[in-house]
Amino acid sequence: VLEMRGIEKAYLTGEVVFRALKGVDLTVRRGEFLAVGGPSGSGKSTLMNLIGCLDRPTAGQYRLAGHDVSGLDADARAFVRNQLIGFIFQGFNLLARTSALENVELPLIYRGMGSSERRRRAVDALRHVGLGTKLDNTPAQLSGGQQQRVAIARALVTEPKLLLADEPTGNLDSTTTEEVLALLQSLHRDQGMTIIMVTHEPDVAQCASRIVVVRDGLIASDRRVETP
Amino acid sequence: VLEMRGIEKAYLTGEVVFRALKGVDLTVRRGEFLAVGGPSGSGKSTLMNLIGCLDRPTAGQYRLAGHDVSGLDADARAFVRNQLIGFIFQGFNLLARTSALENVELPLIYRGMGSSERRRRAVDALRHVGLGTKLDNTPAQLSGGQQQRVAIARALVTEPKLLLADEPTGNLDSTTTEEVLALLQSLHRDQGMTIIMVTHEPDVAQCASRIVVVRDGLIASDRRVETP
Ligand SMILES: Nc1ncnc2c1ncn2[C@@H]1O[C@H](COP(=O)(O)OP(=O)(O)OP(=O)(O)O)[C@@H](O)[C@H]1O
Ligand SMILES: Nc1ncnc2c1ncn2[C@@H]1O[C@H](COP(=O)(O)OP(=O)(O)OP(=O)(O)O)[C@@H](O)[C@H]1O
Ligand SMILES: [Mg+2]
Ligand SMILES: [Mg+2]
């Protein structure tokens, strides 16, 4: 479903050029479940932003679902994202002045879905992550783990073909983590959703069938693992 | 060093009253190292905000370092915090438009420290968490784990008597987590710093000598453990 070749990303801070990604090759087939690990600052979120078309590479080619996306402008990328991708951000990126329910409805508004169908699906998505009693709370009225779960619900509400999850369980206790992982695994099994998940936790990485380790802007290892 | 009795915190959302803390008794002596665990939404961060004088309880008494703080106004609480407490927030709470270095200098500015001494200490604190090459980056130019480490450096730069750490390693890989925990343990051992740390990770909780579990706004268990 996605193919990256020679992907580079450099940032300019003042007069210093920092090479966050130095040449990444990555091919992911439909229905795969990948875990991405590696040290803090190694380039994982940068890679996820490029895969998710939130940003453009400095060099290299990127084909997603058969189309060359490395050349697309901002509007075209936004369209691709809304159609195909669900993104759980490391920092959640919720809208501060709107409720949990409205935050989760937002991607459906972009799709032009009618308001009652939209509401029904958003309520469902929030119930699936245990937030049925928090629909009207704004992010500031939610705990860290509850905010994380709103971000998860928002990413899943459009039933994306590709889910990009950047540390989706970092603020969750072990029980809630297991519930979220069980939800992701069932979507993977039953709907064939392709999942790429950054995680620092070995237990969480074990849900995946392939583990990619990023180190210093390069892919250090990429191997299949036995899933129990 | 701190004593809470009958502490309650309720929030009003619309017309609904939600009781986040329903009557907490907690006594912590100088030099203790506590881990606080419990399910997402159980009240851990709410408790930490009250301990750290960032918020006031709805009911109950709170004495910190011998003074009754439950009755203090906002300015008095800010003074107490700056003098005694270092706080690592679950959401980091960095200033978005200022560099890592300036973020870490901020508590020292409040203390009236001269600019060259301030700079020296802030650079040291950032080096201790491995961010010596990122001093001028703003939070948007830092990875999630790097932002978390800036928050850690900022909390430690004033050499606080009481460190309140809300999930300080949630975004860090295992190696960086070990380095941060080693730093906290040496401050605990050598400077007698009192530490209260919320964490979901069992490995991290094992550094503490006492574990408190919060469940549904109450303390469900509070016991001492053997530290290796
Ligand atoms: N300003 C607020 N208004 C309404 N409810 C609130 C507010 N702040 C917190 N809450 C509620 O209080 C409860 C406890 O929140 P708290 O942030 O203390 O949880 P927590 O134990 O830190 O959870 P987590 O592990 O997810 O960080 C949650 O159910 C949350 O929805
Ligand atoms: N806008 C930017 N300007 C300059 N440098 C940046 C920018 N964004 C990221 N970086 C740098 O790129 C590197 C990789 O960042 P990235 O967020 O991809 O790391 P990460 O692997 O996700 O780390 P973590 O595990 O801490 O979340 C970091 O060293 C960071 O400082
Ligand atoms: Mg990251
Ligand atoms: Mg919390």
Short mmCIF file of C-alpha atoms and ligand atoms in Angstrom, two decimals:
data_model
loop_
_atom_site.label_atom_id
_atom_site.label_comp_id
_atom_site.label_asym_id
_atom_site.label_seq_id
_atom_site.Cartn_x
_atom_site.Cartn_y
_atom_site.Cartn_z
CA VAL A 1 0.00 0.00 0.00
CA LEU A 2 2.98 2.32 0.46
CA GLU A 3 6.48 2.52 -0.94
CA MET A 4 9.23 4.92 0.10
CA ARG A 5 12.62 5.12 -1.61
CA GLY A 6 15.52 7.29 -0.60
CA ILE A 7 13.34 9.44 1.64
CA GLU A 8 15.19 12.32 3.30
CA LYS A 9 13.98 15.13 5.58
CA ALA A 10 16.15 18.01 6.68
CA TYR A 11 15.23 20.94 8.91
CA LEU A 12 16.80 24.38 9.05
CA THR A 13 17.12 25.78 12.58
CA GLY A 14 18.70 29.21 12.39
CA GLU A 15 21.72 28.51 10.21
CA VAL A 16 22.05 24.85 11.12
CA VAL A 17 20.78 22.09 8.85
CA PHE A 18 19.63 19.04 10.79
CA ARG A 19 19.07 15.83 8.83
CA ALA A 20 16.22 14.06 10.63
CA LEU A 21 15.91 11.32 7.96
CA LYS A 22 18.97 10.43 5.88
CA GLY A 23 17.67 8.01 3.28
CA VAL A 24 14.81 5.67 4.19
CA ASP A 25 13.53 2.79 2.08
CA LEU A 26 10.29 1.25 3.31
CA THR A 27 7.65 -0.89 1.63
CA VAL A 28 4.45 -1.81 3.46
CA ARG A 29 1.83 -4.11 1.95
CA ARG A 30 -1.89 -3.89 2.52
CA GLY A 31 -3.02 -5.43 5.78
CA GLU A 32 0.39 -5.42 7.50
CA PHE A 33 0.81 -4.50 11.16
CA LEU A 34 4.17 -2.77 11.81
CA ALA A 35 5.69 -1.55 15.03
CA VAL A 36 8.27 1.23 14.77
CA GLY A 37 10.79 1.65 17.58
CA GLY A 38 14.03 3.50 18.24
CA PRO A 39 15.61 6.09 20.53
CA SER A 40 14.07 9.44 21.36
CA GLY A 41 14.89 11.89 18.56
CA SER A 42 15.80 9.19 16.05
CA GLY A 43 13.22 10.25 13.41
CA LYS A 44 10.12 8.11 14.05
CA SER A 45 7.53 10.92 14.18
CA THR A 46 9.21 12.62 11.23
CA LEU A 47 8.81 9.38 9.25
CA MET A 48 5.18 9.04 10.35
CA ASN A 49 4.39 12.61 9.24
CA LEU A 50 5.82 11.86 5.79
CA ILE A 51 3.93 8.55 5.50
CA GLY A 52 0.75 10.38 6.55
CA CYS A 53 1.27 13.16 3.95
CA LEU A 54 1.34 15.79 6.69
CA ASP A 55 4.70 16.95 5.42
CA ARG A 56 6.84 16.57 2.30
CA PRO A 57 10.24 14.89 2.05
CA THR A 58 13.33 16.92 1.20
CA ALA A 59 14.32 14.14 -1.23
CA GLY A 60 13.15 10.71 -2.37
CA GLN A 61 10.01 9.12 -3.83
CA TYR A 62 6.81 8.15 -2.03
CA ARG A 63 3.98 6.18 -3.59
CA LEU A 64 0.79 5.64 -1.56
CA ALA A 65 -2.07 3.45 -2.79
CA GLY A 66 -0.59 3.50 -6.27
CA HIS A 67 -0.16 7.28 -6.57
CA ASP A 68 3.00 9.34 -6.44
CA VAL A 69 2.31 11.60 -3.48
CA SER A 70 5.70 13.25 -3.04
CA GLY A 71 4.74 15.94 -5.52
CA LEU A 72 1.24 16.80 -4.25
CA ASP A 73 0.28 20.25 -2.98
CA ALA A 74 -1.28 20.87 0.45
CA ASP A 75 -4.93 20.55 -0.65
CA ALA A 76 -4.32 17.32 -2.53
CA ARG A 77 -2.50 15.88 0.48
CA ALA A 78 -5.38 16.88 2.78
CA PHE A 79 -7.80 15.05 0.49
CA VAL A 80 -5.66 11.88 0.44
CA ARG A 81 -5.39 11.97 4.21
CA ASN A 82 -9.09 12.37 4.80
CA GLN A 83 -9.93 9.54 2.41
CA LEU A 84 -7.35 6.97 3.43
CA ILE A 85 -5.55 7.74 6.66
CA GLY A 86 -6.31 7.87 10.37
CA PHE A 87 -3.60 9.55 12.44
CA ILE A 88 -3.13 9.31 16.20
CA PHE A 89 -0.62 12.05 17.05
CA GLN A 90 2.05 11.76 19.75
CA GLY A 91 0.77 15.07 21.18
CA PHE A 92 -2.91 14.26 20.42
CA ASN A 93 -3.53 17.59 18.58
CA LEU A 94 -7.12 17.95 19.79
CA LEU A 95 -9.01 21.22 19.25
CA ALA A 96 -8.94 22.90 22.65
CA ARG A 97 -12.25 24.74 22.57
CA THR A 98 -14.42 21.89 21.33
CA SER A 99 -15.84 18.87 23.09
CA ALA A 100 -14.62 15.29 22.77
CA LEU A 101 -17.67 14.56 20.59
CA GLU A 102 -17.05 17.50 18.25
CA ASN A 103 -13.37 16.62 17.98
CA VAL A 104 -14.28 13.11 16.84
CA GLU A 105 -16.96 14.38 14.41
CA LEU A 106 -14.48 16.67 12.64
CA PRO A 107 -13.09 14.19 10.06
CA LEU A 108 -16.67 13.18 9.21
CA ILE A 109 -17.61 16.83 8.66
CA TYR A 110 -14.78 17.02 6.12
CA ARG A 111 -16.30 14.03 4.36
CA GLY A 112 -19.65 15.77 4.06
CA MET A 113 -21.48 13.30 6.28
CA GLY A 114 -24.95 14.32 7.53
CA SER A 115 -25.16 15.44 11.16
CA SER A 116 -27.21 12.61 12.67
CA GLU A 117 -25.12 9.84 11.06
CA ARG A 118 -22.00 11.76 12.09
CA ARG A 119 -23.14 12.04 15.69
CA ARG A 120 -24.05 8.35 15.84
CA ARG A 121 -20.63 7.25 14.58
CA ALA A 122 -18.71 9.64 16.82
CA VAL A 123 -20.66 8.50 19.90
CA ASP A 124 -19.92 4.88 18.96
CA ALA A 125 -16.22 5.57 18.49
CA LEU A 126 -15.98 7.26 21.89
CA ARG A 127 -17.91 4.45 23.60
CA HIS A 128 -15.48 1.93 22.11
CA VAL A 129 -12.65 3.64 24.01
CA GLY A 130 -14.61 3.94 27.25
CA LEU A 131 -15.48 7.64 27.03
CA GLY A 132 -19.26 7.42 26.74
CA THR A 133 -19.68 9.63 29.84
CA LYS A 134 -17.24 12.31 28.67
CA LEU A 135 -18.76 13.32 25.32
CA ASP A 136 -19.21 16.98 26.21
CA ASN A 137 -15.93 17.50 28.07
CA THR A 138 -13.33 19.68 26.37
CA PRO A 139 -9.69 18.48 26.36
CA ALA A 140 -8.86 20.61 29.42
CA GLN A 141 -11.61 18.76 31.28
CA LEU A 142 -10.13 15.37 30.45
CA SER A 143 -7.26 13.38 31.92
CA GLY A 144 -4.13 12.74 29.82
CA GLY A 145 -5.20 9.21 29.01
CA GLN A 146 -8.74 10.35 28.18
CA GLN A 147 -7.35 12.93 25.72
CA GLN A 148 -5.27 10.17 24.16
CA ARG A 149 -8.39 8.06 23.75
CA VAL A 150 -10.28 10.93 22.08
CA ALA A 151 -7.38 11.11 19.59
CA ILE A 152 -7.71 7.36 19.02
CA ALA A 153 -11.48 7.58 18.48
CA ARG A 154 -11.02 10.46 16.03
CA ALA A 155 -8.47 8.47 14.02
CA LEU A 156 -10.76 5.44 13.79
CA VAL A 157 -14.13 7.11 13.15
CA THR A 158 -13.56 7.35 9.35
CA GLU A 159 -12.71 3.62 9.14
CA PRO A 160 -9.36 4.41 7.51
CA LYS A 161 -7.49 1.96 5.29
CA LEU A 162 -4.21 3.02 6.90
CA LEU A 163 -3.86 3.80 10.61
CA LEU A 164 -0.77 5.71 11.74
CA ALA A 165 -0.46 5.59 15.52
CA ASP A 166 2.36 7.59 17.16
CA GLU A 167 2.71 6.23 20.71
CA PRO A 168 -1.04 5.55 21.10
CA THR A 169 -0.81 4.02 24.58
CA GLY A 170 1.84 6.20 26.23
CA ASN A 171 -0.58 7.75 28.73
CA LEU A 172 -2.70 4.69 29.38
CA ASP A 173 -2.64 2.24 32.28
CA SER A 174 -2.11 -1.42 31.46
CA THR A 175 -5.79 -2.39 31.41
CA THR A 176 -6.82 0.47 29.13
CA THR A 177 -3.75 -0.25 26.95
CA GLU A 178 -4.89 -3.84 26.50
CA GLU A 179 -8.40 -2.69 25.55
CA VAL A 180 -7.04 -0.27 22.95
CA LEU A 181 -4.69 -2.88 21.50
CA ALA A 182 -7.51 -5.44 21.36
CA LEU A 183 -9.58 -2.88 19.44
CA LEU A 184 -6.74 -2.25 16.97
CA GLN A 185 -6.11 -5.95 16.51
CA SER A 186 -9.76 -6.68 15.77
CA LEU A 187 -9.86 -3.89 13.16
CA HIS A 188 -6.68 -5.33 11.68
CA ARG A 189 -8.06 -8.88 11.57
CA ASP A 190 -11.65 -8.17 10.58
CA GLN A 191 -11.32 -5.12 8.34
CA GLY A 192 -7.81 -5.71 7.02
CA MET A 193 -6.71 -2.29 8.27
CA THR A 194 -3.00 -1.58 7.68
CA ILE A 195 -1.41 -0.35 10.91
CA ILE A 196 1.90 1.42 11.49
CA MET A 197 2.43 2.08 15.18
CA VAL A 198 5.34 3.88 16.88
CA THR A 199 5.85 2.58 20.38
CA HIS A 200 8.51 2.49 23.08
CA GLU A 201 6.86 -0.40 24.93
CA PRO A 202 8.00 -3.96 24.11
CA ASP A 203 4.60 -5.45 25.10
CA VAL A 204 2.82 -3.18 22.68
CA ALA A 205 5.31 -3.89 19.87
CA GLN A 206 4.58 -7.59 20.26
CA CYS A 207 1.11 -7.14 18.74
CA ALA A 208 2.74 -6.41 15.39
CA SER A 209 3.99 -8.93 12.85
CA ARG A 210 6.94 -6.79 11.77
CA ILE A 211 9.29 -4.52 13.74
CA VAL A 212 11.21 -1.61 12.21
CA VAL A 213 13.86 0.14 14.31
CA VAL A 214 14.87 3.69 13.45
CA ARG A 215 18.21 5.03 14.64
CA ASP A 216 19.73 8.41 13.81
CA GLY A 217 17.57 9.04 10.74
CA LEU A 218 18.05 5.62 9.15
CA ILE A 219 16.29 2.26 9.37
CA ALA A 220 18.59 0.14 11.52
CA SER A 221 16.61 -3.09 11.31
CA ASP A 222 13.42 -4.37 9.69
CA ARG A 223 12.30 -7.90 10.49
CA ARG A 224 9.24 -10.08 10.68
CA VAL A 225 8.29 -11.62 13.99
CA GLU A 226 6.07 -14.49 15.04
CA THR A 227 2.74 -13.28 16.37
CA PRO A 228 1.26 -15.58 19.04
CA VAL B 1 6.89 17.37 54.39
CA LEU B 2 3.25 17.21 53.30
CA GLU B 3 0.01 16.19 54.93
CA MET B 4 -3.41 15.95 53.30
CA ARG B 5 -6.61 15.16 55.16
CA GLY B 6 -10.04 14.65 53.68
CA ILE B 7 -9.01 16.26 50.39
CA GLU B 8 -11.82 16.52 47.84
CA LYS B 9 -11.94 18.04 44.35
CA ALA B 10 -15.09 18.42 42.33
CA TYR B 11 -15.52 19.91 38.87
CA LEU B 12 -18.62 21.47 37.36
CA THR B 13 -19.12 20.61 33.66
CA GLY B 14 -22.28 22.29 32.42
CA GLU B 15 -24.76 21.26 35.09
CA VAL B 16 -22.99 18.07 36.09
CA VAL B 17 -20.81 17.86 39.19
CA PHE B 18 -17.97 15.37 38.80
CA ARG B 19 -16.09 14.34 41.95
CA ALA B 20 -12.51 13.72 40.82
CA LEU B 21 -11.22 13.22 44.40
CA LYS B 22 -13.63 11.97 47.06
CA GLY B 23 -11.65 12.20 50.30
CA VAL B 24 -7.89 11.61 50.19
CA ASP B 25 -5.62 11.26 53.22
CA LEU B 26 -1.92 11.28 52.41
CA THR B 27 1.18 11.96 54.49
CA VAL B 28 4.61 12.10 52.89
CA ARG B 29 7.80 12.57 54.91
CA ARG B 30 10.90 14.39 53.75
CA GLY B 31 13.12 12.33 51.50
CA GLU B 32 10.50 9.74 50.54
CA PHE B 33 10.19 8.40 46.98
CA LEU B 34 6.58 7.56 46.08
CA ALA B 35 5.12 6.07 42.93
CA VAL B 36 1.47 6.82 42.20
CA GLY B 37 -0.45 4.47 39.91
CA GLY B 38 -4.05 3.75 38.95
CA PRO B 39 -6.40 3.67 35.97
CA SER B 40 -6.73 6.45 33.42
CA GLY B 41 -9.12 9.09 34.78
CA SER B 42 -8.82 7.91 38.40
CA GLY B 43 -7.61 11.26 39.78
CA LYS B 44 -3.79 11.05 39.80
CA SER B 45 -3.06 14.32 37.97
CA THR B 46 -5.80 16.07 39.94
CA LEU B 47 -4.07 14.94 43.15
CA MET B 48 -0.67 16.08 41.83
CA ASN B 49 -2.05 19.53 40.97
CA LEU B 50 -3.34 19.90 44.53
CA ILE B 51 -0.08 18.70 46.07
CA GLY B 52 1.79 21.14 43.85
CA CYS B 53 -0.47 24.06 44.85
CA LEU B 54 -1.52 24.59 41.22
CA ASP B 55 -5.12 24.26 42.26
CA ARG B 56 -7.17 24.37 45.45
CA PRO B 57 -9.17 21.53 46.96
CA THR B 58 -12.97 21.76 47.20
CA ALA B 59 -12.69 20.43 50.77
CA GLY B 60 -10.08 19.17 53.22
CA GLN B 61 -6.85 20.39 54.79
CA TYR B 62 -3.40 20.52 53.23
CA ARG B 63 -0.19 21.36 55.09
CA LEU B 64 3.05 21.67 53.13
CA ALA B 65 6.41 22.18 54.82
CA GLY B 66 4.64 23.12 58.04
CA HIS B 67 2.26 25.71 56.57
CA ASP B 68 -1.44 25.45 55.93
CA VAL B 69 -1.62 26.00 52.19
CA SER B 70 -5.27 25.18 51.50
CA GLY B 71 -6.24 28.77 52.24
CA LEU B 72 -3.55 30.59 50.21
CA ASP B 73 -4.37 32.91 47.32
CA ALA B 74 -2.89 32.54 43.83
CA ASP B 75 0.19 34.75 44.39
CA ALA B 76 1.09 33.04 47.65
CA ARG B 77 0.75 29.64 46.00
CA ALA B 78 2.98 30.74 43.10
CA PHE B 79 5.63 31.81 45.60
CA VAL B 80 5.50 28.49 47.48
CA ARG B 81 5.76 26.59 44.20
CA ASN B 82 8.74 28.52 42.97
CA GLN B 83 10.59 28.12 46.26
CA LEU B 84 9.93 24.48 46.98
CA ILE B 85 8.48 22.53 44.08
CA GLY B 86 9.59 21.25 40.71
CA PHE B 87 6.73 20.01 38.50
CA ILE B 88 7.01 17.80 35.43
CA PHE B 89 3.61 18.02 33.75
CA GLN B 90 1.92 15.13 31.94
CA GLY B 91 1.47 17.45 28.93
CA PHE B 92 4.87 19.17 29.42
CA ASN B 93 3.40 22.72 29.35
CA LEU B 94 6.39 24.29 27.61
CA LEU B 95 6.18 27.83 26.23
CA ALA B 96 5.75 27.36 22.50
CA ARG B 97 7.55 30.42 21.21
CA THR B 98 10.68 30.15 23.32
CA SER B 99 13.72 27.90 23.03
CA ALA B 100 14.52 24.90 25.19
CA LEU B 101 17.13 27.02 26.98
CA GLU B 102 14.75 29.88 27.70
CA ASN B 103 12.07 27.46 28.89
CA VAL B 104 14.51 26.02 31.42
CA GLU B 105 15.72 29.47 32.53
CA LEU B 106 12.19 30.62 33.32
CA PRO B 107 11.95 29.38 36.96
CA LEU B 108 15.36 30.96 37.65
CA ILE B 109 14.15 34.29 36.25
CA TYR B 110 11.31 34.15 38.78
CA ARG B 111 13.89 33.67 41.50
CA GLY B 112 15.73 36.80 40.44
CA MET B 113 18.90 34.97 39.44
CA GLY B 114 21.46 36.89 37.36
CA SER B 115 21.58 36.06 33.64
CA SER B 116 25.00 34.42 33.38
CA GLU B 117 24.45 32.14 36.42
CA ARG B 118 20.98 31.36 35.06
CA ARG B 119 22.33 30.44 31.66
CA ARG B 120 25.05 28.24 33.15
CA ARG B 121 22.57 26.29 35.26
CA ALA B 122 20.03 25.90 32.44
CA VAL B 123 22.71 24.64 30.04
CA ASP B 124 23.85 22.13 32.70
CA ALA B 125 20.31 20.91 33.32
CA LEU B 126 19.72 20.37 29.59
CA ARG B 127 23.05 18.58 29.18
CA HIS B 128 22.12 16.22 32.02
CA VAL B 129 19.13 15.03 29.99
CA GLY B 130 21.09 14.73 26.74
CA LEU B 131 19.85 17.91 25.04
CA GLY B 132 23.11 19.85 24.84
CA THR B 133 22.76 20.16 21.05
CA LYS B 134 19.14 21.34 21.13
CA LEU B 135 19.39 24.45 23.33
CA ASP B 136 18.00 26.84 20.73
CA ASN B 137 15.24 24.60 19.36
CA THR B 138 11.66 25.60 20.17
CA PRO B 139 9.24 22.85 21.29
CA ALA B 140 7.86 22.46 17.73
CA GLN B 141 11.42 21.69 16.61
CA LEU B 142 11.83 18.93 19.17
CA SER B 143 10.66 15.32 19.26
CA GLY B 144 8.07 14.26 21.84
CA GLY B 145 10.70 12.69 24.07
CA GLN B 146 12.94 15.76 23.73
CA GLN B 147 10.06 18.03 24.83
CA GLN B 148 9.54 15.74 27.81
CA ARG B 149 13.22 16.07 28.71
CA VAL B 150 13.04 19.87 28.51
CA ALA B 151 10.15 19.68 30.99
CA ILE B 152 12.31 17.48 33.24
CA ALA B 153 15.28 19.86 33.05
CA ARG B 154 13.02 22.82 33.86
CA ALA B 155 11.63 21.05 36.93
CA LEU B 156 15.11 20.21 38.24
CA VAL B 157 16.96 23.46 37.52
CA THR B 158 15.82 25.15 40.76
CA GLU B 159 17.01 22.16 42.85
CA PRO B 160 13.55 21.75 44.37
CA LYS B 161 12.93 20.12 47.74
CA LEU B 162 9.85 18.37 46.32
CA LEU B 163 9.69 16.98 42.79
CA LEU B 164 6.27 16.16 41.35
CA ALA B 165 6.63 14.10 38.18
CA ASP B 166 3.45 13.25 36.23
CA GLU B 167 4.38 10.41 33.85
CA PRO B 168 7.95 11.73 33.29
CA THR B 169 9.07 8.86 31.03
CA GLY B 170 5.93 8.22 28.95
CA ASN B 171 7.53 9.39 25.71
CA LEU B 172 11.02 8.03 26.28
CA ASP B 173 12.67 4.87 24.94
CA SER B 174 14.01 2.41 27.49
CA THR B 175 17.61 3.68 27.46
CA THR B 176 16.63 7.31 27.91
CA THR B 177 14.11 6.25 30.59
CA GLU B 178 16.90 4.52 32.54
CA GLU B 179 19.09 7.62 32.29
CA VAL B 180 16.30 9.87 33.59
CA LEU B 181 15.47 7.48 36.43
CA ALA B 182 19.16 7.23 37.37
CA LEU B 183 19.30 11.03 37.50
CA LEU B 184 16.21 11.17 39.76
CA GLN B 185 17.55 8.44 42.02
CA SER B 186 20.89 10.20 42.48
CA LEU B 187 19.13 13.47 43.39
CA HIS B 188 16.98 11.50 45.83
CA ARG B 189 19.99 9.76 47.42
CA ASP B 190 22.48 12.61 47.41
CA GLN B 191 20.29 15.68 47.94
CA GLY B 192 17.46 14.03 49.86
CA MET B 193 14.93 15.28 47.31
CA THR B 194 11.37 14.12 48.02
CA ILE B 195 9.85 12.62 44.88
CA ILE B 196 6.23 11.85 44.00
CA MET B 197 5.98 10.28 40.57
CA VAL B 198 2.86 9.21 38.66
CA THR B 199 3.61 6.35 36.33
CA HIS B 200 1.82 3.59 34.43
CA GLU B 201 5.00 1.56 33.97
CA PRO B 202 5.80 -1.16 36.55
CA ASP B 203 9.58 -0.91 35.91
CA VAL B 204 9.51 2.78 36.66
CA ALA B 205 7.37 2.33 39.80
CA GLN B 206 9.99 -0.10 41.13
CA CYS B 207 12.43 2.76 41.72
CA ALA B 208 10.19 4.02 44.50
CA SER B 209 10.08 2.81 48.09
CA ARG B 210 6.33 3.29 48.44
CA ILE B 211 3.47 2.73 46.00
CA VAL B 212 0.11 4.50 46.21
CA VAL B 213 -2.73 3.34 43.94
CA VAL B 214 -5.57 5.75 43.13
CA ARG B 215 -8.89 4.37 41.94
CA ASP B 216 -12.06 6.37 41.28
CA GLY B 217 -11.02 9.42 43.32
CA LEU B 218 -9.84 7.50 46.39
CA ILE B 219 -6.59 5.94 47.56
CA ALA B 220 -7.11 2.21 47.04
CA SER B 221 -3.79 1.07 48.49
CA ASP B 222 -0.67 2.60 50.03
CA ARG B 223 2.25 0.33 50.86
CA ARG B 224 5.99 0.27 51.31
CA VAL B 225 8.07 -1.88 49.02
CA GLU B 226 11.59 -3.25 49.15
CA THR B 227 13.95 -1.27 46.93
CA PRO B 228 16.83 -3.37 45.52
N1 LIG C 1 -11.62 20.62 34.54
C1 LIG C 1 -12.31 19.46 34.63
N2 LIG C 1 -13.65 19.45 34.48
C2 LIG C 1 -14.34 18.29 34.53
N3 LIG C 1 -13.81 17.08 34.77
C3 LIG C 1 -12.48 17.03 34.93
C4 LIG C 1 -11.65 18.19 34.85
N4 LIG C 1 -10.36 17.82 35.03
C5 LIG C 1 -10.36 16.48 35.23
N5 LIG C 1 -11.63 16.01 35.15
C6 LIG C 1 -12.04 14.61 35.33
O1 LIG C 1 -11.45 14.16 36.54
C7 LIG C 1 -11.05 12.79 36.39
C8 LIG C 1 -9.62 12.62 36.88
O2 LIG C 1 -8.75 13.30 36.03
P1 LIG C 1 -7.17 13.15 36.23
O3 LIG C 1 -6.53 14.01 35.18
O4 LIG C 1 -6.79 13.42 37.64
O5 LIG C 1 -6.94 11.61 35.91
P2 LIG C 1 -5.59 10.75 35.86
O6 LIG C 1 -5.66 9.73 36.92
O7 LIG C 1 -4.41 11.66 35.86
O8 LIG C 1 -5.70 10.01 34.46
P3 LIG C 1 -4.59 9.65 33.34
O9 LIG C 1 -3.89 8.44 33.83
O10 LIG C 1 -5.45 9.38 32.14
O11 LIG C 1 -3.69 10.83 33.16
C9 LIG C 1 -11.25 12.40 34.93
O12 LIG C 1 -12.38 11.56 34.83
C10 LIG C 1 -11.50 13.72 34.22
O13 LIG C 1 -12.46 13.57 33.18
N1 LIG C 2 10.93 21.45 12.90
C1 LIG C 2 12.12 20.95 13.29
N2 LIG C 2 13.23 21.73 13.23
C2 LIG C 2 14.44 21.24 13.62
N3 LIG C 2 14.65 20.00 14.08
C3 LIG C 2 13.58 19.17 14.15
C4 LIG C 2 12.26 19.61 13.78
N4 LIG C 2 11.40 18.60 13.99
C5 LIG C 2 12.13 17.56 14.46
N5 LIG C 2 13.44 17.91 14.57
C6 LIG C 2 14.53 17.05 15.03
O1 LIG C 2 14.45 15.85 14.28
C7 LIG C 2 14.81 14.75 15.11
C8 LIG C 2 13.78 13.66 14.98
O2 LIG C 2 12.55 14.07 15.52
P1 LIG C 2 11.34 13.07 15.66
O3 LIG C 2 10.21 13.84 16.25
O4 LIG C 2 11.10 12.38 14.37
O5 LIG C 2 11.92 11.98 16.71
P2 LIG C 2 11.22 10.71 17.36
O6 LIG C 2 11.98 9.51 16.92
O7 LIG C 2 9.76 10.73 17.09
O8 LIG C 2 11.50 10.92 18.90
P3 LIG C 2 10.58 10.62 20.22
O9 LIG C 2 10.70 9.15 20.47
O10 LIG C 2 11.28 11.45 21.27
O11 LIG C 2 9.18 11.07 19.94
C9 LIG C 2 14.97 15.28 16.53
O12 LIG C 2 16.35 15.32 16.87
C10 LIG C 2 14.38 16.67 16.49
O13 LIG C 2 15.11 17.57 17.33
MG MG C 3 8.09 11.05 18.29
MG MG C 4 -3.01 12.18 34.44
#
